[in-house]
Amino acid sequence: MRILLAEDEKQLNRVLTVAMTSQGYDVDSTFNGQEAVEMAQRKAYDVMIFDIMMPIKDGLTAVKEIRASGDKTYIIMLTAKSEIDDKVRGLDDGADDYLTKPFSLKELLARLRSKERREDSYTTKKVQLANLFLDVENQEVSSRNSVRLSNKETELLQYLLLNKEKKLSTQAIFTHVWKDSDEDEDIVWIYVSYLREKLKAIGADVEISGEKDGSFMLQVKKG
């Protein structure tokens, strides 16, 4: 699971990063809200953890901007006891959960494990980009026409849609979609090829760019 941590207290940032990394999570950390927004625009994350009080851009503003861009990543806010109103604002602006400082590392790690176990509960079931609509529950993608997808095709397209216009490495896609599989990473290219054919067949105005063993990105066709 890839995590974005935005916390300006250097010691706490380091402690949280070490603790999450030791549990096998892939952590990118920053110390201000502006850089957090820019990182969220470039990379795909499974969880984002934002402190409220940060320099350059505070956590609440950062979350609001990230949600406005269409990013639906699960977000945990870190708040001080005196910031009750900010907790409410954070949830209203798009945060999914919060932890009150001081909190225990055990509690944070437990919440991350819970998020992993219940991942399907937090996943958007209907996703759109341009004239492309994905119905996750019914495993159907539609545009000018519609077609049914296999389970893995659905998971792959959903991941691409939720991270539209972000370059996703073959490894990141494989880890996210085929995490418990005995397949090798070549399977990613095979399924990207399947989806390209189906997007073309239904007349979608979006395309998957990228080459085998490289990075892929779902984007609206240019021109």
CSV table of C-alpha atoms in Angstrom, one decimal:
chain,number,residue,atom,x,y,z
A,1,MET,CA,0.0,0.0,0.0
A,2,ARG,CA,1.4,3.4,-1.0
A,3,ILE,CA,1.0,6.2,1.5
A,4,LEU,CA,1.5,10.0,1.2
A,5,LEU,CA,2.4,11.6,4.6
A,6,ALA,CA,2.3,15.4,5.0
A,7,GLU,CA,3.5,16.4,8.5
A,8,ASP,CA,5.6,19.4,9.2
A,9,GLU,CA,6.9,18.3,12.6
A,10,LYS,CA,10.2,16.7,11.5
A,11,GLN,CA,10.6,14.3,14.4
A,12,LEU,CA,7.0,13.1,14.1
A,13,ASN,CA,7.3,12.8,10.3
A,14,ARG,CA,10.4,10.6,10.7
A,15,VAL,CA,8.8,8.4,13.4
A,16,LEU,CA,5.6,7.9,11.4
A,17,THR,CA,7.6,7.2,8.2
A,18,VAL,CA,9.8,4.6,9.9
A,19,ALA,CA,6.9,2.9,11.6
A,20,MET,CA,4.8,2.6,8.4
A,21,THR,CA,7.8,1.5,6.3
A,22,SER,CA,8.6,-1.2,8.9
A,23,GLN,CA,5.1,-2.6,8.3
A,24,GLY,CA,5.8,-2.9,4.6
A,25,TYR,CA,4.1,0.3,3.4
A,26,ASP,CA,5.6,2.4,0.7
A,27,VAL,CA,5.7,5.9,2.2
A,28,ASP,CA,6.4,9.3,0.5
A,29,SER,CA,6.7,12.1,3.0
A,30,THR,CA,6.6,15.9,2.8
A,31,PHE,CA,6.5,18.8,5.2
A,32,ASN,CA,4.1,21.2,3.6
A,33,GLY,CA,0.6,21.2,2.1
A,34,GLN,CA,1.6,22.6,-1.3
A,35,GLU,CA,4.1,19.9,-2.0
A,36,ALA,CA,1.6,17.3,-0.9
A,37,VAL,CA,-0.9,18.6,-3.4
A,38,GLU,CA,1.7,18.4,-6.2
A,39,MET,CA,2.7,14.9,-5.2
A,40,ALA,CA,-0.9,13.7,-5.2
A,41,GLN,CA,-1.3,15.1,-8.7
A,42,ARG,CA,1.8,13.1,-9.9
A,43,LYS,CA,1.4,9.8,-8.1
A,44,ALA,CA,-1.3,7.3,-7.2
A,45,TYR,CA,-1.7,6.7,-3.4
A,46,ASP,CA,-3.9,4.3,-1.4
A,47,VAL,CA,-4.0,6.5,1.7
A,48,MET,CA,-3.0,10.1,2.4
A,49,ILE,CA,-2.2,11.3,5.9
A,50,PHE,CA,-2.3,15.1,6.4
A,51,ASP,CA,-1.6,17.3,9.4
A,52,ILE,CA,-3.9,20.3,9.6
A,53,MET,CA,-1.4,23.0,10.5
A,54,MET,CA,1.4,23.0,7.8
A,55,PRO,CA,3.4,25.8,6.2
A,56,ILE,CA,2.8,27.2,2.7
A,57,LYS,CA,-0.6,25.5,2.4
A,58,ASP,CA,-2.5,24.0,5.4
A,59,GLY,CA,-3.9,20.5,5.4
A,60,LEU,CA,-7.6,21.6,5.0
A,61,THR,CA,-6.8,23.6,1.9
A,62,ALA,CA,-4.7,20.8,0.5
A,63,VAL,CA,-7.5,18.2,1.0
A,64,LYS,CA,-10.1,20.6,-0.6
A,65,GLU,CA,-7.9,21.0,-3.7
A,66,ILE,CA,-7.2,17.3,-4.0
A,67,ARG,CA,-10.9,16.5,-3.8
A,68,ALA,CA,-11.7,19.3,-6.3
A,69,SER,CA,-9.4,17.6,-8.8
A,70,GLY,CA,-11.5,14.4,-8.6
A,71,ASP,CA,-9.0,12.4,-6.5
A,72,LYS,CA,-10.9,10.0,-4.2
A,73,THR,CA,-8.0,8.6,-2.2
A,74,TYR,CA,-8.7,7.7,1.4
A,75,ILE,CA,-7.5,10.6,3.6
A,76,ILE,CA,-6.8,10.7,7.3
A,77,MET,CA,-6.3,14.1,9.0
A,78,LEU,CA,-4.1,14.6,12.0
A,79,THR,CA,-5.5,17.2,14.4
A,80,ALA,CA,-4.8,18.7,17.8
A,81,LYS,CA,-7.3,18.5,20.6
A,82,SER,CA,-8.2,22.2,20.3
A,83,GLU,CA,-9.1,21.9,16.6
A,84,ILE,CA,-12.6,20.5,16.9
A,85,ASP,CA,-14.0,22.9,14.3
A,86,ASP,CA,-11.1,22.0,12.0
A,87,LYS,CA,-12.1,18.3,12.3
A,88,VAL,CA,-15.6,19.1,11.2
A,89,ARG,CA,-14.3,21.3,8.3
A,90,GLY,CA,-11.8,18.5,7.3
A,91,LEU,CA,-14.6,16.0,7.1
A,92,ASP,CA,-16.8,18.4,5.2
A,93,ASP,CA,-14.0,19.2,2.8
A,94,GLY,CA,-13.4,15.5,1.9
A,95,ALA,CA,-11.4,13.8,4.7
A,96,ASP,CA,-12.5,10.3,5.6
A,97,ASP,CA,-11.1,10.0,9.1
A,98,TYR,CA,-9.0,11.8,11.7
A,99,LEU,CA,-6.6,11.1,14.5
A,100,THR,CA,-6.2,13.4,17.5
A,101,LYS,CA,-2.7,14.3,18.6
A,102,PRO,CA,-1.1,12.8,20.6
A,103,PHE,CA,-2.0,9.4,19.2
A,104,SER,CA,-0.4,6.0,19.4
A,105,LEU,CA,1.5,4.5,16.5
A,106,LYS,CA,-0.5,1.3,17.3
A,107,GLU,CA,-3.7,3.1,16.6
A,108,LEU,CA,-2.5,4.5,13.3
A,109,LEU,CA,-1.2,1.2,12.1
A,110,ALA,CA,-4.4,-0.6,13.2
A,111,ARG,CA,-6.4,1.9,11.1
A,112,LEU,CA,-4.2,1.3,8.1
A,113,ARG,CA,-4.6,-2.5,8.5
A,114,SER,CA,-8.4,-2.0,8.7
A,115,LYS,CA,-8.3,0.1,5.6
A,116,GLU,CA,-6.5,-2.8,3.8
A,117,ARG,CA,-9.0,-5.4,4.9
A,118,ARG,CA,-12.0,-3.2,4.0
A,119,GLU,CA,-10.6,-1.8,0.8
A,120,ASP,CA,-13.7,-2.6,-1.3
A,121,SER,CA,-15.9,-0.6,1.1
A,122,TYR,CA,-14.0,2.6,0.3
A,123,THR,CA,-13.8,2.1,-3.5
A,124,THR,CA,-16.0,4.2,-5.8
A,125,LYS,CA,-18.4,1.9,-7.6
A,126,LYS,CA,-19.2,4.2,-10.5
A,127,VAL,CA,-16.5,6.2,-12.2
A,128,GLN,CA,-16.5,8.5,-15.2
A,129,LEU,CA,-14.0,10.2,-17.5
A,130,ALA,CA,-15.2,12.2,-20.5
A,131,ASN,CA,-17.8,9.9,-22.2
A,132,LEU,CA,-16.5,6.7,-20.5
A,133,PHE,CA,-18.5,5.2,-17.6
A,134,LEU,CA,-17.4,2.3,-15.5
A,135,ASP,CA,-20.0,0.4,-13.4
A,136,VAL,CA,-17.8,-1.6,-11.0
A,137,GLU,CA,-20.5,-3.7,-9.4
A,138,ASN,CA,-21.9,-4.9,-12.8
A,139,GLN,CA,-18.4,-5.0,-14.4
A,140,GLU,CA,-19.6,-3.0,-17.4
A,141,VAL,CA,-18.0,-0.2,-19.2
A,142,SER,CA,-20.0,2.1,-21.6
A,143,SER,CA,-19.5,5.0,-23.9
A,144,ARG,CA,-21.2,5.0,-27.3
A,145,ASN,CA,-21.7,1.3,-26.8
A,146,SER,CA,-21.2,-0.9,-23.7
A,147,VAL,CA,-19.3,-4.1,-23.0
A,148,ARG,CA,-18.9,-6.4,-20.0
A,149,LEU,CA,-15.5,-6.8,-18.4
A,150,SER,CA,-13.7,-9.6,-16.6
A,151,ASN,CA,-13.0,-9.1,-12.9
A,152,LYS,CA,-9.3,-8.1,-13.5
A,153,GLU,CA,-10.2,-5.9,-16.4
A,154,THR,CA,-12.7,-4.1,-14.1
A,155,GLU,CA,-10.1,-3.7,-11.3
A,156,LEU,CA,-7.5,-2.4,-13.8
A,157,LEU,CA,-9.7,0.1,-15.4
A,158,GLN,CA,-11.0,1.3,-12.1
A,159,TYR,CA,-7.5,1.9,-10.9
A,160,LEU,CA,-6.6,3.8,-14.0
A,161,LEU,CA,-9.8,5.9,-13.8
A,162,LEU,CA,-9.3,6.7,-10.1
A,163,ASN,CA,-5.8,7.9,-11.0
A,164,LYS,CA,-6.5,9.4,-14.4
A,165,GLU,CA,-3.7,11.5,-16.0
A,166,LYS,CA,-1.2,10.0,-13.6
A,167,LYS,CA,1.7,7.9,-14.9
A,168,LEU,CA,1.4,4.5,-13.2
A,169,SER,CA,4.3,2.1,-13.4
A,170,THR,CA,3.9,-1.5,-14.4
A,171,GLN,CA,5.0,-2.5,-11.0
A,172,ALA,CA,2.5,-0.2,-9.2
A,173,ILE,CA,-0.3,-1.6,-11.3
A,174,PHE,CA,0.7,-5.2,-10.8
A,175,THR,CA,1.0,-4.7,-7.0
A,176,HIS,CA,-2.4,-3.0,-6.8
A,177,VAL,CA,-4.4,-5.3,-9.1
A,178,TRP,CA,-2.6,-8.6,-8.9
A,179,LYS,CA,-1.2,-8.4,-5.3
A,180,ASP,CA,-2.2,-12.0,-4.3
A,181,SER,CA,-1.6,-13.6,-7.7
A,182,ASP,CA,1.1,-16.0,-8.9
A,183,GLU,CA,1.3,-14.2,-12.2
A,184,ASP,CA,4.3,-12.1,-13.3
A,185,GLU,CA,4.3,-8.5,-14.3
A,186,ASP,CA,3.8,-9.4,-18.0
A,187,ILE,CA,0.1,-9.8,-17.2
A,188,VAL,CA,-0.2,-6.1,-16.9
A,189,TRP,CA,0.6,-5.5,-20.6
A,190,ILE,CA,-1.8,-8.3,-21.6
A,191,TYR,CA,-4.7,-6.7,-19.8
A,192,VAL,CA,-3.8,-3.2,-20.9
A,193,SER,CA,-4.0,-4.6,-24.5
A,194,TYR,CA,-7.4,-6.1,-23.7
A,195,LEU,CA,-8.7,-2.8,-22.4
A,196,ARG,CA,-7.4,-0.8,-25.3
A,197,GLU,CA,-9.4,-3.0,-27.7
A,198,LYS,CA,-12.6,-2.7,-25.6
A,199,LEU,CA,-12.2,1.1,-25.3
A,200,LYS,CA,-11.8,1.3,-29.0
A,201,ALA,CA,-14.8,-1.0,-29.6
A,202,ILE,CA,-17.2,1.2,-27.5
A,203,GLY,CA,-16.1,4.5,-29.0
A,204,ALA,CA,-14.6,5.9,-25.9
A,205,ASP,CA,-13.0,9.3,-26.0
A,206,VAL,CA,-10.2,8.2,-23.6
A,207,GLU,CA,-7.1,6.1,-24.2
A,208,ILE,CA,-4.4,4.3,-22.3
A,209,SER,CA,-0.9,5.6,-23.2
A,210,GLY,CA,2.3,3.7,-22.5
A,211,GLU,CA,4.4,0.8,-23.7
A,212,LYS,CA,5.2,-2.7,-22.4
A,213,ASP,CA,7.2,-2.7,-19.1
A,214,GLY,CA,6.9,1.0,-18.8
A,215,SER,CA,4.3,3.4,-17.2
A,216,PHE,CA,0.7,3.7,-18.3
A,217,MET,CA,-1.8,6.6,-18.1
A,218,LEU,CA,-5.4,6.9,-18.8
A,219,GLN,CA,-6.3,10.2,-20.5
A,220,VAL,CA,-8.8,12.0,-22.7
A,221,LYS,CA,-7.8,11.7,-26.4
A,222,LYS,CA,-6.2,14.8,-27.7
A,223,GLY,CA,-7.7,16.5,-30.7
